[in-house]
Structures are given as C-alpha cells and as structure tokens.
C-alpha cells in the first residue's frame, strides 16, 4: 500500500517517554522516506488519513484510555484500512490493545481485563510478563534476553550479519501472546524461560511469544510486548537500581546494534523502506538518536546590486545586535539580537582564502545541540529560546565546501546573477541544517522587517519542516527547500490569494521553459502541490506490472501578514530536485525521459533550480501585477492535473460534478454539476490535511 505518512498515535493514555523515544527511533529508520507524524483521536475520527498512511503505530502507555478514545468508529476505520493492505504496529499497551483480549495484572489493583475490538491477534495478550511493574517509574524494567526466530521474517539473511539470536531488549510492563500458533500468526521473538504467569507467579511460562506478526486480510500487524524502540542512550542510570536491572543500560548498550537490526528487520518484514545507515554497527551523527545541531545561516547579496544598497542592508542587520557584556571566543565578540523566538547571534564573516567564515569554537558554544536526554513523565518541559547564528558575507567572503558541503553558495549566486531578475532572490541565506526556513522568518518579526524584499532562505536539512495544515515536510538531501520573502501591494487587479498559484506555476514553468525540457511530465495539483509521472518499483507480491502514476514531488505553504497597505508574504517551498525518495524527483524524471526518448538532457543541480525558479517567479509576478492572473490561466491549465476530473460535493449528498477551471480572482475550483450542467459551484478544501481533493464543500456561483 502506497503511503508517505507514518502515523504515531498521540492521545490520552500514551506514555510521554515511550512516545518521545518512538518518534526518534522511527525518524532514525524511516525519516529518509516517510513523514513521521503524530495523530490524535479526533484526526483519526474525522479526517481521511488512510489514503496517505504507510503505517499506524500505537505506543506504550495505558490500554483503557485507548479503549475510551478509539472504540467504535475509529477502530472500525483502522480495521478496514489494515484489511485493505495497511500496516499496524503496537508496542506494549499498543500490543495489548490490538489483541482479541487483554488480561493485565489480574488480581491486583492494576487489573485490566476485557475483550478488544481490533483483534489483529486472535488470542489473549497476558501480562505483565514480569512482576514489579510500576506506571510511575522504571522499577519493573529489565533488559531481557529475547530469542529472535529469523526464519519467520521476510527479509534477506544478509541483514542479520553475524548477530546472535539471543539479544538484550528493554522490557517494562508488556505482555506475552498466549498460544500464538496459528496460520495467520508468526512468532518473531520469544521471551526467555524466566517469564511467570500473572495469575500465579510461582508458575514459569516456557519462552512465550514476545513479538508476533499477524496477517490481517491484505495487511499486517506487528505487536510487541518489548520496547524495541528504546535505545540505551535514551535512559537515565538513576532509574535502574534494582538487582535485576542495575546493569540494564550497559547490557542494552552492548546489544544496541543487534536491537537496531531487529527493528530494521521488523520494518522490512512489514515492507517499509528502511534507511540502511540505521543498521550499521556504529552510527554516525547524521543517523544517531541525537537531534542534529543547527548550523549557521550565511547571508550574502545574490541579485542585489549597488554598493550603497548592499552596505545599507549589512549595516541595518549589524545594528540589530548588541554586544553581550564581555562574552567572546577568540576574536569573535558575542553580539545578539533578541527577537521574538530566537536569540540571533550576528557575525561578520571572516575574509581570506582558505579561512573558515565562523570561528569553530564560537559556533560550537552558540549552537549547542538541543538536549535529547530522558524525558520526565512528571515534569512539564518548558519552552526554551532558540539560538541561531546569522553570518553576514560579502561576495569575497562566501563559505567554501568545508562549511557548506551540501550547497554551493558561489555557484547559486553565479546562476542567479546570470538570469534576468532583480527582486526575487535579491539576497541569499543558506543553512546546512536549520529548524525551519519558514519559522525562522515568521517567528522573528524584528529580523524580517530588516530583510530586503526578495530575500530567499535555503536549507538542506530542516528539523521541523512544515507542510500545509498539520503536515510535516520530509527533507531528504537533494530536496530544494526555501522560503522566499515578497512584499506585495494591496492591488485589486493582483489579488494576494492568487500568489500561491503563481509560485506553483513558476516552479513547473521554470523547468519546462528550458530548451528540450518542454515535454517533461511535471504537473500542478490544485491548490498548491507539484506532481511528476513516476513508475513505482515492482512489488514482488503483486503479479501485475506497476503502472506509471503521478506522485507528489513538492508543495507550497504561504503565510501572510498585512500592514500599511502591504502584504508580507512568505512562500515556503519544498521541491524534490535531486532525491529519488520518498517519491521521485525532477532529476529522476529527466533521467527517465532520456531513457525513453534517447535524449541527453542534463540533470539540474539544486543551486541552478533555485535560480531558475526565482527568476521565473519574478517574470510571472511582473505580468501578474500589470494584468492579473487571467492571462496566465492557459499556462496553468496546460500544466495541471484536473481537466474534466469528477469530484463529489460532500455538503450536497455527494453530488457528482466535473472540474471546469479555477477562478482568476480567488483561485477556487470551479465545477459544474453532472446532473444539472448549467449549475456551477465554487469549491474550497474543507481544511483536512491529508487529501486536498477529498471532502470538498461547495458554494453555488
């Protein structure tokens, strides 16, 4: 089942620690390919999440609140989705919850016994497998020596390398799956023989099932009584003082590579694309559990011209910052502008051939990594101010590949200056790793007010990239991610609501306007997504040949504010230029086109793509200011996906209608009724964040 979203349940009953650790682990293994998104009971109930979901994960916590929130409609939708080919993972409480029956701590004050609706495992999940469990502590935790049955996995044997079959895994409160031996259930991992029967702790249970894989219609559910998502470096040594767990962290540390390969094998068994780097014996910084450190934002004039204009901008930004006492490192004085969200440390780049533009010691001091240690379930985590660094560069002091190895600022500026544009891309800002290019502008209005019109902020990696609504944006290397600042006058003939359509058109037209690239299958999806034709990899379980289909390769998020007759617009754009995953990319489409047509079109580096897009946007924007969007409609329709598409109007008993175009004044989708062709409706999305052409509502024109 195709899908880009790995949905992690976030509702009443979820363990704060378990949820945080699960998110980090899933991002480590799947973040290169999927968006890891938290999802609430309300969203599961009301939004069409199924069409974009790759997997639903229910973490550890308390089973009864899950029952209270999800019984009925939500469980019915989950069951139907899994039966049609969806994937469910339940860890600890999520495993109890997805069994046919939950029997937890019988005869104690923690007793929970009852049937469960999902019933992906047809038997009983009985727990706790070990005594001493305490909801409020790690008192009952153990590093149990579980045995992996590799013959039950649908994975290459080489994945396991030379790992032992018995590995140490974190346990705290999970159950075992009673009698897990039937045609629809495979036991992937077993507990050791020291498990005892919760009804009579004097009785040992011989190696019961700890992790099971259940076939559910065309889908799959993996349920685990063990915390396979827990890494040793998540844990606080002070939590483990009992004789049976005081060595827990050292045992888990010694077996961490084995645990990671087991977790990767489970995801591969579920037919998810795993980042191979997460399976290595030694994890590098980019694939560790640690949140990557943000890097400096370098800023330089790109299309801006005139010595006085450049000097004026440099002076205004420098003036924002004030010296912080006597704080300095080496030759770098610590000058900080305290904006609304960030403490922005303003630095002038060090000039000179072969020199680093920022003192490494100063950079390390200012941009320390965020704390990712254990999360306390009893403490509220306070919001802390973010520290950012803005490095002002003259054309002679641009960073080299040692400081910006994944983006060439010199090449980008050279491409931008070669094209006929002046405003869009006037100044270039670049960070290798940042939290969000959009948020940095939006949440720091003092800085934003001083930035020249047309400033573009680019990043290779975004730690908190934003999509429309509650969507996250996946940011693999090769994806061009930027925020463009445009100040737009309040003009009747150039309505601000049409600006998102202008940007999406500019992105597609910037590529297809190049000689030889005119027929590339790049398209627009209303209102602001970019699509490309892609032939998926053949599924070994699917006897039919995969058919080419249009898949998403980009999107646009526009934020606006209004003051003194002028809109401040922030265009947040993410475009798959050079990354084949998670769907396809512009360069993959170019290579496919060359293979099919015998052509030799060159692929486009991200630096050139940025220059092409900003130049084309400025070209179209000038036309838009003069004549409005109507003259651009033919180009928009030539590139969009919706000609004669049928849609259903949810507020009119799902009346069928046919798409005829968009309004040039407000961008709403225009459709005519199939039952009454003279009746035209204007459609707008209902705000759901999963499928923009489902759940349409209408306004009669």
XYZ file of C-alpha atoms in Angstrom:
701
model
C 0.000 0.000 0.000
C 1.481 3.326 -1.057
C 1.776 5.992 1.575
C 4.201 8.575 2.896
C 2.907 9.145 6.424
C 3.892 7.040 9.415
C 1.243 7.989 11.954
C 2.077 7.759 15.654
C -0.928 7.782 17.951
C -0.909 10.688 20.396
C -3.864 10.732 22.741
C -4.900 10.075 26.332
C -3.005 7.176 27.876
C 0.178 7.488 25.829
C 3.429 7.322 27.815
C 5.389 10.571 27.439
C 8.731 8.760 27.427
C 7.587 5.979 25.138
C 6.081 8.424 22.673
C 9.219 10.582 22.530
C 11.554 7.604 22.134
C 9.344 6.042 19.477
C 9.309 9.216 17.379
C 13.096 9.461 17.485
C 13.584 5.815 16.558
C 11.087 5.923 13.700
C 12.771 9.041 12.333
C 16.124 7.283 12.527
C 14.886 4.314 10.475
C 12.205 5.831 8.247
C 12.728 9.592 8.202
C 14.572 9.466 4.864
C 11.472 8.110 3.154
C 8.401 8.904 5.249
C 6.907 11.741 7.260
C 6.693 10.712 10.917
C 3.530 12.444 12.149
C 1.683 12.353 15.444
C -2.053 11.825 15.085
C -4.838 12.481 17.568
C -8.044 10.505 18.115
C -10.007 13.405 16.607
C -7.955 13.286 13.415
C -8.354 9.505 13.191
C -12.089 10.011 13.558
C -12.700 12.946 11.206
C -10.013 13.136 8.524
C -9.239 10.894 5.521
C -5.846 9.803 6.857
C -5.997 6.358 5.241
C -5.069 7.416 1.700
C -1.635 8.747 2.673
C -0.745 6.445 5.587
C 2.080 3.914 5.334
C 1.762 2.670 8.927
C -0.127 3.436 12.141
C 1.838 2.959 15.374
C 0.242 2.835 18.823
C 2.919 3.234 21.512
C 3.146 2.155 25.126
C 1.069 3.678 27.882
C -2.336 2.662 29.248
C -4.747 0.484 27.333
C -8.026 1.659 28.915
C -7.766 5.280 27.707
C -7.135 3.882 24.206
C -10.366 1.924 24.539
C -12.273 5.011 25.684
C -10.993 7.145 22.791
C -10.984 4.701 19.878
C -13.731 2.144 20.430
C -16.351 2.258 17.733
C -15.813 4.383 14.632
C -12.032 4.823 14.892
C -11.380 1.110 15.424
C -13.678 0.287 12.521
C -11.713 2.571 10.239
C -8.377 1.191 11.427
C -9.531 -2.402 10.901
C -10.886 -1.665 7.436
C -7.668 0.112 6.447
C -5.398 -2.696 7.673
C -7.561 -5.319 5.969
C -7.116 -3.460 2.680
C -3.331 -3.530 2.980
C -2.438 -1.167 5.829
C 0.233 -1.692 8.481
C -0.241 -1.516 12.248
C 2.462 -1.654 14.903
C 1.517 -1.893 18.569
C 4.157 -1.645 21.297
C 3.439 -2.679 24.901
C -0.013 -1.106 25.560
C -0.463 -0.884 21.784
C 0.050 -4.664 21.665
C -2.453 -5.360 24.430
C -4.909 -3.064 22.687
C -4.684 -4.826 19.310
C -5.166 -8.344 20.696
C -8.556 -10.003 20.858
C -8.379 -9.953 24.649
C -6.320 -8.006 27.183
C -5.572 -9.539 30.583
C -3.283 -7.270 32.595
C -2.147 -7.801 36.182
C -5.140 -9.945 37.249
C -5.963 -9.880 40.927
C -4.065 -6.645 41.608
C -5.117 -3.021 41.950
C -3.857 -2.501 38.391
C -6.086 -5.206 36.891
C -7.436 -4.599 33.376
C -9.334 -7.454 31.745
C -11.599 -7.378 28.715
C -12.158 -8.061 25.033
C -10.765 -5.629 22.459
C -12.218 -4.560 19.122
C -9.202 -4.508 16.797
C -8.332 -8.163 17.485
C -5.449 -8.278 14.995
C -4.043 -11.042 17.179
C -6.864 -13.536 17.666
C -5.813 -14.602 21.165
C -5.034 -13.062 24.539
C -2.203 -10.751 25.438
C -1.454 -11.642 29.082
C 0.759 -9.557 31.338
C 2.798 -8.436 32.914
C 5.362 -10.969 31.768
C 7.481 -9.978 34.798
C 6.393 -8.663 38.213
C 7.194 -5.316 39.870
C 5.664 -3.120 37.148
C 5.014 0.473 38.236
C 3.301 3.038 35.981
C 5.256 5.894 37.544
C 8.775 4.509 37.359
C 11.167 2.078 35.679
C 11.116 -0.134 38.769
C 9.899 -3.166 36.838
C 12.136 -2.652 33.799
C 14.585 -5.314 32.634
C 16.981 -5.956 29.778
C 15.562 -9.361 28.865
C 17.479 -11.809 26.688
C 14.944 -12.451 23.934
C 15.383 -15.006 21.160
C 14.828 -13.995 17.534
C 13.398 -16.573 15.095
C 14.892 -15.330 11.833
C 13.040 -17.961 9.789
C 9.775 -16.088 10.444
C 10.970 -12.846 8.831
C 10.544 -11.850 5.199
C 13.975 -10.235 4.992
C 17.329 -11.046 3.323
C 19.538 -13.222 5.520
C 22.374 -10.739 4.997
C 20.502 -8.132 7.053
C 21.359 -10.003 10.251
C 25.112 -10.032 9.599
C 26.696 -12.142 12.346
C 24.296 -11.103 15.125
C 23.447 -13.568 17.900
C 19.916 -14.915 18.003
C 19.530 -14.010 21.684
C 19.694 -10.237 22.240
C 19.001 -7.865 25.120
C 15.873 -5.711 24.759
C 14.110 -3.282 27.066
C 11.073 -4.610 28.899
C 8.659 -2.722 31.152
C 5.073 -3.888 31.581
C 4.473 -5.716 28.326
C 2.510 -8.901 27.915
C 3.032 -12.183 26.087
C 0.784 -13.604 23.404
C -0.869 -16.764 24.668
C -0.931 -19.729 22.297
C 0.412 -17.730 19.374
C 0.467 -20.605 16.930
C -1.957 -20.367 14.004
C -1.887 -19.876 10.243
C -2.225 -16.089 10.497
C 0.336 -15.532 13.276
C 4.114 -15.803 13.217
C 6.183 -15.569 16.381
C 9.121 -13.320 15.547
C 10.681 -13.049 19.001
C 10.285 -15.064 22.215
C 10.895 -14.162 25.849
C 13.406 -16.227 27.859
C 12.143 -19.023 30.098
C 12.011 -16.872 33.250
C 8.586 -15.361 32.460
C 5.970 -16.127 35.120
C 2.196 -16.495 34.936
C 0.447 -13.309 36.173
C -2.309 -15.485 37.677
C 0.242 -17.477 39.675
C 3.781 -16.084 39.847
C 5.097 -19.423 41.067
C 4.433 -20.897 37.598
C 7.001 -20.304 34.881
C 5.923 -19.915 31.265
C 8.254 -21.528 28.790
C 9.549 -18.952 26.281
C 6.220 -17.323 25.358
C 5.716 -15.099 22.321
C 7.079 -11.579 22.818
C 6.628 -10.174 19.290
C 4.111 -11.522 16.782
C 3.350 -10.764 13.156
C -0.315 -11.150 12.214
C -1.726 -11.359 8.705
C -4.881 -9.220 8.580
C -6.600 -9.508 5.212
C -4.156 -7.882 2.780
C -2.423 -6.050 5.615
C -0.139 -6.784 8.523
C 0.017 -6.063 12.258
C 3.137 -6.482 14.374
C 2.532 -6.495 18.138
C 5.325 -6.346 20.695
C 5.494 -6.779 24.454
C 9.083 -5.479 24.347
C 10.214 -1.896 23.883
C 12.184 -2.466 20.711
C 12.169 1.301 20.152
C 14.233 2.019 23.290
C 17.931 2.771 22.764
C 20.360 2.647 25.674
C 21.248 6.337 25.394
C 17.638 7.375 25.996
C 17.795 6.075 29.543
C 18.804 7.620 32.890
C 21.074 5.391 35.051
C 19.416 6.652 38.241
C 16.161 4.932 37.186
C 17.656 1.436 37.431
C 18.708 0.478 40.965
C 17.150 -2.965 41.490
C 19.302 -6.111 41.455
C 17.575 -7.274 38.265
C 18.004 -4.005 36.341
C 21.007 -2.077 37.648
C 23.041 -3.322 34.645
C 20.237 -2.661 32.168
C 21.905 0.240 30.340
C 25.270 -1.486 29.876
C 23.573 -4.663 28.633
C 21.470 -2.696 26.144
C 24.476 -0.681 25.022
C 26.406 -3.841 24.210
C 23.488 -5.126 22.132
C 22.330 -1.862 20.553
C 23.451 -2.724 17.006
C 21.608 -6.060 17.318
C 18.472 -4.258 18.522
C 18.628 -1.821 15.623
C 18.952 -4.612 13.083
C 15.984 -6.385 14.684
C 13.907 -3.218 14.484
C 15.007 -2.738 10.874
C 14.129 -6.352 10.101
C 10.624 -5.882 11.543
C 10.048 -2.769 9.413
C 11.445 -4.545 6.341
C 9.214 -7.533 7.115
C 6.322 -5.050 7.015
C 7.539 -3.880 3.571
C 8.707 -0.468 4.647
C 11.817 1.149 3.167
C 14.454 1.287 5.914
C 17.444 3.642 5.934
C 20.394 1.245 5.689
C 22.556 3.629 7.720
C 20.452 2.879 10.802
C 21.610 -0.751 10.669
C 25.348 -0.085 10.863
C 27.395 -1.272 13.841
C 28.499 2.289 14.561
C 26.028 5.103 13.930
C 27.357 8.387 12.620
C 25.994 11.697 13.900
C 23.578 12.078 10.994
C 21.794 8.798 11.835
C 22.074 8.703 15.617
C 19.326 9.259 18.134
C 20.709 12.725 18.772
C 18.929 15.670 17.259
C 21.332 17.237 14.713
C 22.832 20.566 15.663
C 21.654 23.589 13.711
C 24.351 25.301 11.660
C 24.997 28.977 10.919
C 22.861 30.829 8.384
C 25.131 32.505 5.859
C 23.698 35.584 4.150
C 25.082 37.304 1.056
C 23.885 39.569 -1.768
C 22.853 37.487 -4.789
C 20.897 39.622 -7.243
C 21.135 42.759 -5.123
C 23.237 45.398 -6.870
C 24.808 48.668 -5.893
C 27.439 49.161 -3.221
C 25.257 51.506 -1.182
C 22.261 49.108 -1.164
C 24.393 46.197 -0.031
C 26.175 48.267 2.602
C 22.868 49.646 3.885
C 21.476 46.137 4.434
C 24.655 44.955 6.155
C 24.605 47.998 8.427
C 20.900 47.561 9.340
C 21.378 43.892 10.284
C 24.538 44.597 12.255
C 22.805 47.393 14.112
C 20.126 44.990 15.371
C 22.617 43.119 17.523
C 24.161 44.398 20.715
C 27.271 43.134 22.445
C 26.594 40.725 25.315
C 28.957 42.031 28.011
C 32.475 40.717 27.665
C 31.443 37.375 26.167
C 33.725 36.416 23.321
C 35.564 33.405 21.968
C 38.859 34.025 20.281
C 38.403 37.041 18.048
C 34.600 36.755 17.900
C 32.520 39.104 20.048
C 29.121 37.736 21.001
C 26.615 40.201 19.542
C 22.980 39.129 19.874
C 19.635 40.338 18.594
C 16.859 39.065 20.859
C 13.894 38.626 18.569
C 10.532 37.108 19.498
C 11.536 33.454 19.092
C 15.306 33.395 18.598
C 18.407 34.859 20.093
C 20.116 35.660 16.789
C 23.884 35.913 17.069
C 25.065 38.250 14.296
C 28.573 37.668 12.936
C 30.558 39.242 10.118
C 32.239 36.545 8.033
C 35.999 36.272 8.325
C 37.599 37.121 4.975
C 40.597 35.394 3.448
C 41.338 32.437 1.184
C 41.017 29.086 2.928
C 39.713 30.555 6.182
C 36.587 29.417 7.954
C 33.998 32.205 7.957
C 32.993 31.432 11.560
C 35.300 30.559 14.444
C 34.554 26.839 15.147
C 34.793 27.298 18.930
C 32.354 30.199 18.853
C 29.957 28.242 16.621
C 30.038 25.268 18.994
C 29.418 27.499 22.004
C 26.440 29.291 20.464
C 24.785 26.451 18.540
C 24.900 23.695 21.104
C 22.689 20.706 20.259
C 19.269 20.558 21.851
C 19.024 18.354 24.931
C 17.665 14.952 23.933
C 18.085 13.121 27.205
C 15.368 11.222 29.044
C 12.026 12.968 29.303
C 10.465 13.068 32.757
C 6.862 11.975 32.850
C 6.219 14.151 35.870
C 7.802 17.390 34.681
C 6.441 19.896 32.211
C 9.140 20.682 29.675
C 9.474 24.480 29.476
C 9.767 26.222 26.123
C 13.340 27.410 25.717
C 14.528 30.172 23.471
C 16.322 29.069 20.340
C 19.802 30.215 19.409
C 20.541 30.975 15.777
C 23.555 32.460 14.034
C 23.403 34.895 11.119
C 26.717 35.265 9.281
C 26.901 38.329 7.023
C 29.071 37.628 3.989
C 30.467 39.905 1.340
C 30.907 38.346 -2.141
C 34.585 37.866 -1.264
C 33.842 36.031 1.991
C 31.400 33.308 0.988
C 31.730 29.960 2.787
C 33.536 27.156 1.000
C 32.705 23.449 0.854
C 34.127 22.807 4.331
C 31.383 24.894 5.918
C 28.568 24.251 3.400
C 29.373 20.835 1.886
C 25.851 20.196 0.544
C 25.131 23.518 -1.170
C 27.475 25.723 -3.195
C 26.595 29.345 -2.429
C 29.074 30.635 -5.006
C 27.510 28.513 -7.745
C 23.983 29.500 -6.681
C 24.821 33.211 -6.801
C 26.533 32.786 -10.170
C 23.424 31.089 -11.596
C 21.157 33.770 -10.120
C 23.180 36.656 -11.489
C 23.150 35.126 -14.979
C 19.353 35.410 -15.189
C 17.178 38.458 -15.775
C 15.764 39.057 -12.328
C 16.393 41.624 -9.634
C 13.990 41.232 -6.710
C 13.241 37.516 -6.210
C 16.468 36.133 -4.778
C 17.966 39.557 -4.118
C 19.767 38.163 -1.056
C 20.602 34.517 -0.420
C 20.546 32.945 3.041
C 21.692 29.349 3.492
C 21.918 26.875 6.387
C 23.042 23.287 6.072
C 20.768 22.356 8.998
C 18.045 24.562 10.433
C 14.813 24.113 12.320
C 12.577 25.617 9.632
C 13.279 28.256 6.994
C 9.649 29.366 7.245
C 9.511 29.588 11.029
C 12.810 31.488 11.222
C 11.243 34.309 9.220
C 7.718 34.081 10.597
C 8.596 33.956 14.312
C 11.288 36.633 14.211
C 9.483 39.768 13.008
C 12.303 42.126 14.002
C 14.705 40.374 11.666
C 12.051 40.030 8.970
C 11.407 43.784 8.938
C 15.063 44.448 8.099
C 15.401 41.869 5.321
C 15.299 43.174 1.740
C 12.351 42.284 -0.459
C 13.071 39.056 -2.324
C 15.383 37.529 0.295
C 15.407 33.746 -0.047
C 16.282 31.429 2.856
C 17.522 27.961 1.816
C 18.347 24.862 3.879
C 19.483 21.336 3.097
C 18.008 19.772 6.250
C 15.018 21.088 8.187
C 14.495 19.588 11.629
C 10.904 20.860 11.803
C 9.926 21.442 8.189
C 6.288 22.435 7.790
C 3.659 21.430 5.278
C 0.089 22.552 4.870
C -2.155 22.220 7.929
C -0.640 19.698 10.370
C 1.509 18.002 7.756
C 5.236 17.652 8.263
C 7.600 18.061 5.337
C 10.180 15.336 4.736
C 13.583 16.845 3.995
C 15.969 14.344 2.404
C 19.232 15.585 0.931
C 18.600 16.707 -2.656
C 15.293 18.372 -1.854
C 15.347 22.118 -2.557
C 13.782 23.797 0.473
C 13.438 27.532 0.728
C 11.340 30.422 1.979
C 11.018 33.472 -0.260
C 10.069 36.879 1.169
C 7.894 39.039 -1.098
C 6.240 42.319 -0.120
C 3.103 42.631 -2.224
C 0.968 45.775 -2.600
C -2.781 45.577 -1.993
C -3.975 45.707 -5.604
C -7.423 44.744 -6.864
C -6.114 43.502 -10.211
C -3.467 41.352 -8.471
C -5.293 39.644 -5.570
C -2.967 38.239 -2.945
C -4.871 34.939 -2.780
C -3.581 34.080 -6.266
C 0.065 34.303 -5.271
C 0.283 30.618 -4.278
C -0.900 29.659 -7.776
C 1.680 31.995 -9.264
C 4.509 30.298 -7.358
C 3.408 26.762 -8.216
C 3.154 27.725 -11.893
C 6.591 29.365 -11.745
C 8.207 26.199 -10.375
C 6.876 23.959 -13.146
C 7.374 26.508 -15.925
C 10.937 27.296 -14.805
C 11.980 23.734 -15.645
C 9.820 23.192 -18.737
C 10.877 26.529 -20.250
C 14.398 25.178 -20.784
C 15.080 24.020 -24.374
C 14.332 20.308 -24.676
C 12.577 20.080 -21.301
C 9.146 21.178 -22.569
C 7.573 17.694 -22.521
C 8.725 16.607 -19.077
C 5.714 15.159 -17.191
C 5.608 17.765 -14.417
C 2.161 18.897 -13.302
C 0.207 21.007 -10.793
C -2.351 19.708 -8.335
C -4.827 22.242 -7.022
C -4.283 24.230 -4.986
C -0.522 24.194 -4.434
C 1.151 20.815 -4.948
C 3.658 19.723 -7.595
C 3.418 16.295 -9.196
C 5.507 14.189 -11.592
C 4.892 10.990 -13.537
C 6.589 8.046 -11.886
C 6.711 4.293 -12.441
C 6.891 2.654 -8.995
C 9.218 -0.210 -8.142
C 7.546 -3.543 -8.803
C 6.112 -5.220 -5.712
C 7.190 -8.851 -5.529
C 3.779 -9.813 -4.126
C 1.903 -8.081 -6.942
C 1.676 -10.085 -10.158
C 0.599 -7.085 -12.242
C 3.186 -4.728 -13.700
C 3.364 -1.367 -11.962
C 1.677 1.427 -13.865
C 3.059 4.947 -14.176
C 1.229 7.336 -11.902
C 1.556 10.963 -10.861
C 3.138 11.363 -7.429
C 3.832 14.402 -5.291
C 7.297 15.949 -5.605
C 6.710 19.301 -3.927
C 4.409 21.690 -2.183
C 3.979 25.318 -1.233
C 2.985 26.904 2.067
C 2.222 30.647 2.016
C 1.969 32.730 5.187
C 0.891 36.352 5.016
C 0.559 39.419 7.208
C -0.812 42.848 6.333
C 0.249 46.309 7.416
C 0.020 49.820 5.917
C -1.413 48.716 2.581
C 1.152 45.958 2.006
C 1.210 42.186 2.403
C 4.321 40.449 3.695
C 4.297 37.026 2.039
C 6.454 34.064 2.984
C 6.500 31.355 0.306
C 7.683 28.111 1.884
C 8.603 25.687 -0.891
C 9.897 22.126 -0.861
C 10.739 20.515 -4.199
C 12.319 17.126 -4.853
C 15.055 18.134 -7.269
C 17.785 15.514 -6.843
C 16.407 12.989 -4.311
C 14.812 9.811 -5.677
C 12.986 9.226 -2.377
C 10.401 9.438 -0.938
C 8.536 9.535 -4.280
C 10.596 10.720 -7.237
C 12.340 13.930 -8.239
C 12.824 16.308 -11.133
C 16.189 14.745 -11.949
C 14.725 11.232 -11.813
C 12.050 12.368 -14.275
C 14.765 13.816 -16.535
C 16.683 10.532 -16.498
C 13.510 8.531 -17.217
C 12.703 10.902 -20.089
C 16.196 10.473 -21.530
C 15.912 6.667 -21.337
C 12.517 6.678 -23.038
C 13.345 9.196 -25.762
C 17.061 8.775 -26.420
C 17.787 12.347 -25.343
C 20.660 13.689 -23.248
C 19.052 16.369 -21.158
C 21.257 17.380 -18.249
C 20.081 16.977 -14.695
C 19.636 20.184 -12.724
C 21.634 20.893 -9.551
C 19.667 22.409 -6.701
C 21.648 25.649 -6.979
C 20.535 26.127 -10.600
C 16.966 25.064 -9.801
C 16.786 27.835 -7.191
C 17.971 30.399 -9.745
C 15.521 29.187 -12.406
C 12.538 29.200 -10.047
C 13.146 32.635 -8.551
C 13.771 34.176 -11.982
C 10.607 32.632 -13.465
C 8.593 33.733 -10.435
C 9.720 37.324 -10.918
C 8.854 37.167 -14.630
C 5.327 35.915 -13.925
C 4.916 38.238 -10.946
C 5.540 41.312 -13.077
C 2.869 40.127 -15.538
C 0.520 39.446 -12.640
C 0.973 42.947 -11.196
C 0.137 44.501 -14.547
C -2.652 42.251 -15.824
C -3.802 39.912 -13.050
C -3.910 36.123 -13.223
C -6.331 35.752 -16.128
C -3.633 35.911 -18.860
C -1.791 33.115 -17.025
C -4.740 30.722 -16.914
C -3.834 28.960 -20.178
C -0.371 28.143 -18.854
C -1.857 27.000 -15.545
C -4.352 24.679 -17.248
C -1.659 23.342 -19.568
C 0.221 22.126 -16.515
C -2.499 20.959 -14.151
C -3.957 17.513 -13.448
C -7.658 18.281 -13.172
C -9.072 18.788 -16.648
C -12.569 17.216 -16.642
C -11.913 15.474 -13.309
C -15.001 14.354 -11.400
C -15.398 15.307 -7.726
C -18.063 14.740 -5.072
C -19.700 17.602 -3.141
C -19.957 16.435 0.464
C -22.397 19.131 1.529
C -24.759 18.199 -1.312
C -25.166 14.484 -0.607
C -22.040 13.711 -2.642
C -23.469 15.168 -5.815
C -21.110 14.465 -8.732
C -19.550 17.402 -10.554
C -16.928 17.978 -13.263
C -13.955 20.338 -12.930
C -14.004 23.200 -15.440
C -11.297 25.519 -14.084
C -10.347 27.941 -11.329
C -11.484 31.472 -10.596
C -8.856 34.043 -11.607
C -9.956 36.278 -8.717
C -9.834 33.878 -5.757
C -8.419 30.575 -7.047
C -11.386 28.446 -6.006
C -12.091 25.363 -8.050
C -14.977 25.764 -10.497
C -17.118 22.703 -11.239
C -20.389 22.081 -12.990
C -22.995 19.621 -11.782
C -23.252 16.427 -13.827
C -26.975 16.219 -13.112
C -27.553 19.904 -13.956
C -24.796 21.100 -16.313
C -25.843 24.743 -16.133
C -25.271 24.785 -12.374
C -21.739 25.868 -11.435
C -20.235 25.564 -7.968
C -17.141 27.128 -6.466
C -15.217 24.668 -4.312
C -12.764 25.094 -1.499
C -10.947 22.469 0.576
C -12.517 21.694 3.937
C -9.255 22.102 5.799
C -8.235 18.450 6.036
C -4.513 17.900 5.831
C -4.367 14.519 4.139
C -6.098 14.725 0.771
C -6.890 18.052 -0.815
C -9.412 16.653 -3.278
C -11.454 14.677 -0.799
C -14.105 16.246 1.363
C -14.872 19.179 -0.922
C -17.542 21.673 0.029
C -19.405 23.905 -2.373
C -20.664 27.408 -2.836
C -23.107 27.928 -5.668
C -21.995 30.591 -8.160
